PDB file of C-alpha atoms (C1' of nucleotides) in Angstrom:
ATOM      1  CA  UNK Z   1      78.282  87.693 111.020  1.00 86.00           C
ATOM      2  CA  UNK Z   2      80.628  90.362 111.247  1.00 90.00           C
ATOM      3  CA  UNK Z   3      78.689  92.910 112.603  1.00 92.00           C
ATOM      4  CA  UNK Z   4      80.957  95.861 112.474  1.00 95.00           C
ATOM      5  CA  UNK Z   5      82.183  94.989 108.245  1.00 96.00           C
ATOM      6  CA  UNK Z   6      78.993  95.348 107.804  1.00 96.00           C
ATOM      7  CA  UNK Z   7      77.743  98.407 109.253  1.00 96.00           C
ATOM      8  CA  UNK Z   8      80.954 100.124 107.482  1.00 97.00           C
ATOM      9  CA  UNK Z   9      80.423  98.459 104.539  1.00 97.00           C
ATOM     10  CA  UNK Z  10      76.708  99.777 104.608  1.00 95.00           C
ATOM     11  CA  UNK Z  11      77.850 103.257 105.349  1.00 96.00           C
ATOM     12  CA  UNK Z  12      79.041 104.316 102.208  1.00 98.00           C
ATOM     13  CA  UNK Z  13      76.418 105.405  99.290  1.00 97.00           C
ATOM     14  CA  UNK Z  14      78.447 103.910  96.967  1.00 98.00           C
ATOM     15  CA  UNK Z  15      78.888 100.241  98.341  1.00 97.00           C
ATOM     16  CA  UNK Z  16      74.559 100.648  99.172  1.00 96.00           C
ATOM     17  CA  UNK Z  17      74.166 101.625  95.372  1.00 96.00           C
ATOM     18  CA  UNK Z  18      76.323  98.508  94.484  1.00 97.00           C
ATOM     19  CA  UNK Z  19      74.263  96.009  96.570  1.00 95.00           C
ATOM     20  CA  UNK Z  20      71.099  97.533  94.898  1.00 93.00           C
ATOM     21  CA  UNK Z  21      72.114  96.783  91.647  1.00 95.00           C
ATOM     22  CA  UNK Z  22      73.307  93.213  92.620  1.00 95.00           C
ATOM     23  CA  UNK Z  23      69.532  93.016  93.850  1.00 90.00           C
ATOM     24  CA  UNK Z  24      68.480  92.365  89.981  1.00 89.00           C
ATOM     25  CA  UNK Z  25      70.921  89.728  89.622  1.00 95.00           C
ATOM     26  CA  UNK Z  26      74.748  88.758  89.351  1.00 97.00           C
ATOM     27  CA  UNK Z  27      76.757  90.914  87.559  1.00 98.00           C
ATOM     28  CA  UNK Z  28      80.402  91.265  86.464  1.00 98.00           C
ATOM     29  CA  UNK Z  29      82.875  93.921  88.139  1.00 98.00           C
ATOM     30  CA  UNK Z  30      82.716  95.442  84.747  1.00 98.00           C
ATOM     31  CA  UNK Z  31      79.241  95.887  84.600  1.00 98.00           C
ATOM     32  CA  UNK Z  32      78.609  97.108  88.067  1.00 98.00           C
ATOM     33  CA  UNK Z  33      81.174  99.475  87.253  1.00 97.00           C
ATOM     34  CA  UNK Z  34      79.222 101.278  84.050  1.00 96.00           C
ATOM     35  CA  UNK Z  35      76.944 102.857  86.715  1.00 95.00           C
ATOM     36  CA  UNK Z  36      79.631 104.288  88.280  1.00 97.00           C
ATOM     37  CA  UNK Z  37      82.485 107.317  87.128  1.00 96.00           C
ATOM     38  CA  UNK Z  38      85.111 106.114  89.573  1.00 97.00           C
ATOM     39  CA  UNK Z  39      87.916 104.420  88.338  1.00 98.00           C
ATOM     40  CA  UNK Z  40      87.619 100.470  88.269  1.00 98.00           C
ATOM     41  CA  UNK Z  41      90.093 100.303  91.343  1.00 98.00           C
ATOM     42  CA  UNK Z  42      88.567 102.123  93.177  1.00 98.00           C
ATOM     43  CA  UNK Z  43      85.668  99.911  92.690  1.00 98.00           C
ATOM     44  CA  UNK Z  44      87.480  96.893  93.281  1.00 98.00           C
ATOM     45  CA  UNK Z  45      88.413  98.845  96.576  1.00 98.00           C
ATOM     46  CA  UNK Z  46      84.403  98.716  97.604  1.00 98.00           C
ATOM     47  CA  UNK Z  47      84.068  94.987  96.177  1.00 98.00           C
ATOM     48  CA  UNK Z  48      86.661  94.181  98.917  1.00 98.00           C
ATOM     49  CA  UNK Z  49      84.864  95.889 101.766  1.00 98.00           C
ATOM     50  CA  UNK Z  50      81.405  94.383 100.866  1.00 98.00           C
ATOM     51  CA  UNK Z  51      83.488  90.848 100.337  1.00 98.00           C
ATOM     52  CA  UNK Z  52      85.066  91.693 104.075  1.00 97.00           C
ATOM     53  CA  UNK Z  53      81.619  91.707 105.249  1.00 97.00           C
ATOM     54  CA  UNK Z  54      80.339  88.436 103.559  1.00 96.00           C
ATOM     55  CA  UNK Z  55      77.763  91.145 101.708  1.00 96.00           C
ATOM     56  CA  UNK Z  56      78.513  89.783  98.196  1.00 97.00           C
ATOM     57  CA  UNK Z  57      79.884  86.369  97.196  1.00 97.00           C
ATOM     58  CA  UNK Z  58      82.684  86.086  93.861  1.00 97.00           C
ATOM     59  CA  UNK Z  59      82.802  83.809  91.254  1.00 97.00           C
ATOM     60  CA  UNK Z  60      85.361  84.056  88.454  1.00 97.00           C
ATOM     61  CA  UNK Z  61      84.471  82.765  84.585  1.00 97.00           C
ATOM     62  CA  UNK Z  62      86.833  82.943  82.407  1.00 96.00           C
ATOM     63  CA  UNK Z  63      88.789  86.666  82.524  1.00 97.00           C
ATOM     64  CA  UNK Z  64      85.495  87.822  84.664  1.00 98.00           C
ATOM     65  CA  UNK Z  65      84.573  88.185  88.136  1.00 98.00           C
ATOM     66  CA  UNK Z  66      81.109  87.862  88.540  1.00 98.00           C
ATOM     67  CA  UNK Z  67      79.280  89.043  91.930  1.00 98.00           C
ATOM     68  CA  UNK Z  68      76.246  88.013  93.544  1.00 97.00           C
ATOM     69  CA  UNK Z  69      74.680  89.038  96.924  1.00 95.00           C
ATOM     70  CA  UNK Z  70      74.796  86.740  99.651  1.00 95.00           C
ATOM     71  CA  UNK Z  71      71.657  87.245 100.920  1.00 88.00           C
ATOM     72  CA  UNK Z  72      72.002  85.082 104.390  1.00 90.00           C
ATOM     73  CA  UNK Z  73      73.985  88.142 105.462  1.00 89.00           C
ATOM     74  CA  UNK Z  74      71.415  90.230 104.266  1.00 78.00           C
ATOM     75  CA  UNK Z  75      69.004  88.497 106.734  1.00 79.00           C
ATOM     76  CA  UNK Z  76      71.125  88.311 110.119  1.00 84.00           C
ATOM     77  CA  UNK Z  77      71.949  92.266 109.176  1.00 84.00           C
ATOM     78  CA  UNK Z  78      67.842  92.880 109.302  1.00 75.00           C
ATOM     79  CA  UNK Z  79      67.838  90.590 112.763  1.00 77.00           C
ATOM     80  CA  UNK Z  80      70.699  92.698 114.119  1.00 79.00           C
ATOM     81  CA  UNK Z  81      68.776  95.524 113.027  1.00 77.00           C
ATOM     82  CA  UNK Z  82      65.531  94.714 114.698  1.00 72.00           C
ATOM     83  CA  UNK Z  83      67.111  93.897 117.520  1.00 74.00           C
ATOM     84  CA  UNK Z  84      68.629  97.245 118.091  1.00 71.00           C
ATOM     85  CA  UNK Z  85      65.139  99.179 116.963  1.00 66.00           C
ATOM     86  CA  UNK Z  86      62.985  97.137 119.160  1.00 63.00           C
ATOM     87  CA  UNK Z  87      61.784  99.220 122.734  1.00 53.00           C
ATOM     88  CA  UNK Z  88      62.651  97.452 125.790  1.00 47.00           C
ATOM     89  CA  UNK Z  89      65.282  95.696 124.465  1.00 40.00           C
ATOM     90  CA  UNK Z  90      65.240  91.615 125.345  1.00 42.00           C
ATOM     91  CA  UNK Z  91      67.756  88.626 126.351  1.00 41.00           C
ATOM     92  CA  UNK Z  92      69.809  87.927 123.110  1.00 39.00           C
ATOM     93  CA  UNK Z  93      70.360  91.381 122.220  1.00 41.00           C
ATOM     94  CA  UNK Z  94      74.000  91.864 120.708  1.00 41.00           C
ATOM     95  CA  UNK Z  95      74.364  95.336 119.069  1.00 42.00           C
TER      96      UNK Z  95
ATOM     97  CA  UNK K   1      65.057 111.220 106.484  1.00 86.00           C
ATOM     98  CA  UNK K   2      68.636 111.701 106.543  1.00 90.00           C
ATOM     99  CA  UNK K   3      69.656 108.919 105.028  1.00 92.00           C
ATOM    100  CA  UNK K   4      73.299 108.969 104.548  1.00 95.00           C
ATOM    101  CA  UNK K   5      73.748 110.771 108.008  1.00 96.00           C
ATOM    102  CA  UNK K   6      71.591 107.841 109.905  1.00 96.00           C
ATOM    103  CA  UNK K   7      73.895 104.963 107.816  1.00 96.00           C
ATOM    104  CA  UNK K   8      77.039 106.747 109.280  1.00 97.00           C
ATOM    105  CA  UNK K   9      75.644 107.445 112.237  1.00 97.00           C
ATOM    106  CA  UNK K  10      74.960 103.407 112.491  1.00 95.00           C
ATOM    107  CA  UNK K  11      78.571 102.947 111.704  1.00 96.00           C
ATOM    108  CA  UNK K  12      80.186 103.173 114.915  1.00 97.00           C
ATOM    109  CA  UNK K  13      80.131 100.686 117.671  1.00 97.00           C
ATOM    110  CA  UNK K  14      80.164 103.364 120.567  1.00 97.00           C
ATOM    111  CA  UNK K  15      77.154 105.104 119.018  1.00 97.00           C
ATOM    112  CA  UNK K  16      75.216 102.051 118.477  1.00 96.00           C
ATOM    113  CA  UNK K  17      75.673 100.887 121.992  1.00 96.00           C
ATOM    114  CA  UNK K  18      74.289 104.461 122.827  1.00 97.00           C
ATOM    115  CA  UNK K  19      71.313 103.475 121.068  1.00 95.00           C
ATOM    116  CA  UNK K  20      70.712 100.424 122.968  1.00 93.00           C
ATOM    117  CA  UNK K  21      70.961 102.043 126.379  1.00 94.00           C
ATOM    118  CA  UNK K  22      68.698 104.369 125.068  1.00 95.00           C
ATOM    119  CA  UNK K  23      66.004 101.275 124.103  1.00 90.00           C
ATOM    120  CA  UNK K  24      65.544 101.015 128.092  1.00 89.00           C
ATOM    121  CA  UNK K  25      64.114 104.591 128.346  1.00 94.00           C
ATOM    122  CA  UNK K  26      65.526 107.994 128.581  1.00 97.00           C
ATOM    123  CA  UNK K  27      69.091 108.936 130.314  1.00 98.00           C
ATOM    124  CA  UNK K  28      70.646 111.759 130.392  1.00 98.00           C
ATOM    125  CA  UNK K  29      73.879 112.548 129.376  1.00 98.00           C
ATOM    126  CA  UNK K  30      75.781 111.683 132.690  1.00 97.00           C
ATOM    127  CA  UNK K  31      73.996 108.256 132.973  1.00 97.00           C
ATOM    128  CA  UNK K  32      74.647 107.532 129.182  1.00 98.00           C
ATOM    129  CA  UNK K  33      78.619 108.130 129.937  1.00 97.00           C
ATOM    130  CA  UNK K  34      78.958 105.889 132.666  1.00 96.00           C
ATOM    131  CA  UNK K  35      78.786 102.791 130.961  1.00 94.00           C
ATOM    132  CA  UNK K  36      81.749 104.352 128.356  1.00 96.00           C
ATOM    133  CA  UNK K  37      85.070 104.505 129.276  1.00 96.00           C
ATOM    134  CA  UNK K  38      85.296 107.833 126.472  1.00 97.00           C
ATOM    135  CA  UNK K  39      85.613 111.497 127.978  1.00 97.00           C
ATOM    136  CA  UNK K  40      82.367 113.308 128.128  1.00 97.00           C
ATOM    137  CA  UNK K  41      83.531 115.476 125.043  1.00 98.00           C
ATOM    138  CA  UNK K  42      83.588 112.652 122.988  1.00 98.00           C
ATOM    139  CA  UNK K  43      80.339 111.203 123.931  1.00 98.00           C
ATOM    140  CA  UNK K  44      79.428 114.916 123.304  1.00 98.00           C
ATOM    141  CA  UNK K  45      80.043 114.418 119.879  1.00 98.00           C
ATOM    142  CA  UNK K  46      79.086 110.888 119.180  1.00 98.00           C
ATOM    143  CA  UNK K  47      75.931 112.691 120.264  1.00 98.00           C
ATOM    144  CA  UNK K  48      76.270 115.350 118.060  1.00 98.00           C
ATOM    145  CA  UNK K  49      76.001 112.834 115.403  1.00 98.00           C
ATOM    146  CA  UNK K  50      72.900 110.769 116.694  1.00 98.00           C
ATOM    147  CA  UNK K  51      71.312 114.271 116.496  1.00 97.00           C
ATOM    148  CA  UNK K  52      72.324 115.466 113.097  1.00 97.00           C
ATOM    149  CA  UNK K  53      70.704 111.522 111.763  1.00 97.00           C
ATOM    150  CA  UNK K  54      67.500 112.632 113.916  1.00 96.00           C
ATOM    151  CA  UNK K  55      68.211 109.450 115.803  1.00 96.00           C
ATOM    152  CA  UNK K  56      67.533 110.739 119.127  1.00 97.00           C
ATOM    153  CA  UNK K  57      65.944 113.665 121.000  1.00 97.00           C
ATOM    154  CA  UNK K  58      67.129 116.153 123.106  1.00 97.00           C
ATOM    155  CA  UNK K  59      65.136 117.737 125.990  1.00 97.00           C
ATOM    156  CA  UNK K  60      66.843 120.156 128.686  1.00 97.00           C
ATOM    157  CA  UNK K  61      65.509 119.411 132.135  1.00 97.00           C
ATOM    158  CA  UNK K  62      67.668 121.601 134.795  1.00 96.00           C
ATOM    159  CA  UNK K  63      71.217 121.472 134.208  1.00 96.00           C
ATOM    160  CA  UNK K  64      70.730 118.088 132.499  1.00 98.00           C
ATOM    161  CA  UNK K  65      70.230 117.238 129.408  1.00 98.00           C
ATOM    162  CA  UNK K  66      67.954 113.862 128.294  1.00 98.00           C
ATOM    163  CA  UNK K  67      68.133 111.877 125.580  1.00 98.00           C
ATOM    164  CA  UNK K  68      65.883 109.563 124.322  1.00 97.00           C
ATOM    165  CA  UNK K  69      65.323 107.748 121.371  1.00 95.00           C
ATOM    166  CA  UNK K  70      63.236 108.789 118.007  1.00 94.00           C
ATOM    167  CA  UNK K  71      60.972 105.472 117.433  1.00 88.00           C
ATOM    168  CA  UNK K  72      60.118 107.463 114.044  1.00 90.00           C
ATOM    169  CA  UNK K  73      63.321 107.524 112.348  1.00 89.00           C
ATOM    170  CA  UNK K  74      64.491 103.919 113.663  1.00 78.00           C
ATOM    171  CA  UNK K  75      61.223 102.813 111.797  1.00 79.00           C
ATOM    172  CA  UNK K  76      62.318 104.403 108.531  1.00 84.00           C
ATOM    173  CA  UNK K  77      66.029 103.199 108.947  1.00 84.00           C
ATOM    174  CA  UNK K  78      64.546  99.609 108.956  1.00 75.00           C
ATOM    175  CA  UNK K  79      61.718 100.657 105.737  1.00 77.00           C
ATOM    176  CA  UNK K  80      65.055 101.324 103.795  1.00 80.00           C
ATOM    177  CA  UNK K  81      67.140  98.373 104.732  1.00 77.00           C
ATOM    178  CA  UNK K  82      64.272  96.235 103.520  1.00 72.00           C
ATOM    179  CA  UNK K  83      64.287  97.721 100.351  1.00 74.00           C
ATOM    180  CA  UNK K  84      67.745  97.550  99.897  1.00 71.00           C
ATOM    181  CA  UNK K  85      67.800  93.910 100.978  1.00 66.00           C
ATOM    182  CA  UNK K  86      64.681  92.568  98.902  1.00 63.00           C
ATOM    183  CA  UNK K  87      65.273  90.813  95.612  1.00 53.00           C
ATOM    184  CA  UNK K  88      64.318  91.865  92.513  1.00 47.00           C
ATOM    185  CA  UNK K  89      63.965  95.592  93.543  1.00 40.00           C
ATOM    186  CA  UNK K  90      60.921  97.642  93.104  1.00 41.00           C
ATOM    187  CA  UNK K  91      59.605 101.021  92.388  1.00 41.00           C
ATOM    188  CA  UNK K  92      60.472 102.949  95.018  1.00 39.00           C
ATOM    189  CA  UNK K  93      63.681 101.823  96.060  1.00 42.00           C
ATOM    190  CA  UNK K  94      66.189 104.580  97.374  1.00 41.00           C
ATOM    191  CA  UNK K  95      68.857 103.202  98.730  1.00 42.00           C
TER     192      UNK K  95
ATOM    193  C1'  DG S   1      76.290 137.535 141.752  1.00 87.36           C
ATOM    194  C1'  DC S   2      79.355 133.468 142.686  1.00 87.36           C
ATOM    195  C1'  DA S   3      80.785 128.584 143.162  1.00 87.36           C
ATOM    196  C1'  DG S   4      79.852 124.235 141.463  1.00 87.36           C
ATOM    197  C1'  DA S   5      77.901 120.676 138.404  1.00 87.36           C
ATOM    198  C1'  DA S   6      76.491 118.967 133.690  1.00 87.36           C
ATOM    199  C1'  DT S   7      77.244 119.372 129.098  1.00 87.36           C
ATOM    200  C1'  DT S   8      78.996 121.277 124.783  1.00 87.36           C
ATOM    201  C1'  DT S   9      82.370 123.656 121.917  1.00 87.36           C
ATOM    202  C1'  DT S  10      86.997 124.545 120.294  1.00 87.36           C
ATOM    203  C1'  DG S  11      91.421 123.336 118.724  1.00 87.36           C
ATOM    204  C1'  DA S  12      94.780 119.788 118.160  1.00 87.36           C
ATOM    205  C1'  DT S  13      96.272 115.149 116.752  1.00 87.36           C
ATOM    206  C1'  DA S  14      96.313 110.386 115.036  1.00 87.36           C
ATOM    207  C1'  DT S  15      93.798 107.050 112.396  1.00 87.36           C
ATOM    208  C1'  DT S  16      90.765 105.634 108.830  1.00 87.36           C
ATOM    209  C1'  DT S  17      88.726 106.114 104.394  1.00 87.36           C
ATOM    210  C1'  DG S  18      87.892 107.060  99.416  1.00 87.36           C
ATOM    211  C1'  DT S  19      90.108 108.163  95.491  1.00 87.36           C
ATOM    212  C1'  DC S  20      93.665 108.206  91.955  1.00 87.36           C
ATOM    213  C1'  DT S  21      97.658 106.492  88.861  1.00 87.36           C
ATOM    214  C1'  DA S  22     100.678 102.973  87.813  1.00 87.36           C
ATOM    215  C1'  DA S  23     101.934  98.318  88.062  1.00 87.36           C
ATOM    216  C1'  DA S  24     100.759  93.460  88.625  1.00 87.36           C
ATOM    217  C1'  DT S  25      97.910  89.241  87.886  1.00 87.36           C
ATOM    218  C1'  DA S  26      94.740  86.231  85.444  1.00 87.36           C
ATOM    219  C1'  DT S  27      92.518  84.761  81.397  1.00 87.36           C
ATOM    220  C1'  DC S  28      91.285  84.624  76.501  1.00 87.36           C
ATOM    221  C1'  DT S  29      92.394  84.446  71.554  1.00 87.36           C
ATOM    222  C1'  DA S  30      95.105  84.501  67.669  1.00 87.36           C
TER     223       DA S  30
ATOM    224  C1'  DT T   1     103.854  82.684  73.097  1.00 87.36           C
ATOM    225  C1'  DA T   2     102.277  87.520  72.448  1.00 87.36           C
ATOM    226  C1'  DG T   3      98.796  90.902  72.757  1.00 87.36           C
ATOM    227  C1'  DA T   4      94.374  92.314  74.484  1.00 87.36           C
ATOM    228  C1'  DT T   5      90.913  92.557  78.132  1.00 87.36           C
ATOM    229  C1'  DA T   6      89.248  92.275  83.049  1.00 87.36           C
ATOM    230  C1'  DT T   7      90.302  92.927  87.573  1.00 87.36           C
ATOM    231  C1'  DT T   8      93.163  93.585  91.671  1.00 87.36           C
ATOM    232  C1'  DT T   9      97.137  95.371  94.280  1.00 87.36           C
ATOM    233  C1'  DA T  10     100.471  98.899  95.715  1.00 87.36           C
ATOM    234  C1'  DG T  11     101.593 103.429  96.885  1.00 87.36           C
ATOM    235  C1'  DA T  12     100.310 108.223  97.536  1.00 87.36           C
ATOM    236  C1'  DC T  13      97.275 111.883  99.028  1.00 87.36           C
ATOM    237  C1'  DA T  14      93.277 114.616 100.702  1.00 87.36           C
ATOM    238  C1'  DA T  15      89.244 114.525 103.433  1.00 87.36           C
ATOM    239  C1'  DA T  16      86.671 112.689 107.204  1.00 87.36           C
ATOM    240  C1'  DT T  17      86.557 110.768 111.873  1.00 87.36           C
ATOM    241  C1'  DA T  18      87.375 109.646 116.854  1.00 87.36           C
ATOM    242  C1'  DT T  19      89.602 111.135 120.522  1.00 87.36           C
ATOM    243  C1'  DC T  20      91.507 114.263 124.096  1.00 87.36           C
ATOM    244  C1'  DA T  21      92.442 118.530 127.073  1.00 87.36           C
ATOM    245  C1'  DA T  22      91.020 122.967 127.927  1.00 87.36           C
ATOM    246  C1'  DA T  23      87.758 126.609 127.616  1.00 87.36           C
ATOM    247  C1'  DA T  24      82.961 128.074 127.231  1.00 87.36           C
ATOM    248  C1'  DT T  25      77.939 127.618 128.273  1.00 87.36           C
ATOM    249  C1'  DT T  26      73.853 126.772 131.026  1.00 87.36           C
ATOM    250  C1'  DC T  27      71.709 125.973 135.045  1.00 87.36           C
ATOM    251  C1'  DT T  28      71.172 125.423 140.481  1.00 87.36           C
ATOM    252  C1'  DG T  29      71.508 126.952 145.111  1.00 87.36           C
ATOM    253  C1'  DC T  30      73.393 129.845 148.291  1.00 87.36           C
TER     254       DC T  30
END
DNA sequence: GCAGAATTTTGATATTTGTCTAAATATCTA
DNA sequence: TAGATATTTAGACAAATATCAAAATTCTGC
């Protein structure tokens, strides 16, 4: 995992509010993007961070992009996580 | 809690290896800095910002200053992450 | 009260980031 | 092939961030 994409890519409410709404299911750029009042590339901007941080996996069909979360990321992030929260830290640790 | 300020807070690599010395027990200031190459102004600040997120405490004792971690807020941090990363969101959810 | 130590604050600078508009690319349909 | 739609890329700009040196603050011990 990249560890440090994905603490960026986590820091921004935006790219969080993305991920939640890939949480229901895959969705096109397009559609992501009717929850939002940014301009599309800006969007695309903060599909390419979460991308750079193996957050969400791409699929194209037909003139669409569809994205989907990868959610294997999603669980070394919460390891990572637990790892750094955890008193007394032990061997292993890699924050 | 904070949440924005804790995910930014998260977001740097010097700050989160603060956090980790910190997981051994308190350390003041001084003893925090020696394992950083950084001035002690910019620690100051990367400080600054563990405070503002309500990440750690502060406690004068003398002329030093100790910082130490706040279990509370880590728990929360990890509450959040878990709702963000569970499928099929639900009620509740703030991410 | 003064000198010294620990830490923070201030002011400056360089880099990174989020946003936009405009242009480019990819795909569909007629 | 041409036009329409979906998305990304390029280039520009303002705001935020990490860093430093220097000055200020807070405390200790004489």
């Amino acid at each position: 995992m990249k560890q440090q994409e994905v603490f960026k890519a986590m820091a921004d409410p935006t790219r969080r509010a993305i991920l939640k709404r890939l949480q229901e299911g895959a969705l096109t750029a397009g559609e992501i993007g009717q929850a939002f009042t940014i301009t599309s590339a800006s969007l695309s901007h903060h599909f390419a961070v979460l991308k750079r941080a193996d957050l969400v996996r791409t699929e194209r069909r037909g003139q669409f992009i569809v994205y989907s979360l990868n959610s294997t990321v999603f669980e070394d992030f919460a390891r990572v996580l637990f790892d750094l929260f955890r008193h007394r830290g032990s061997p292993g640790d890699n924050a």
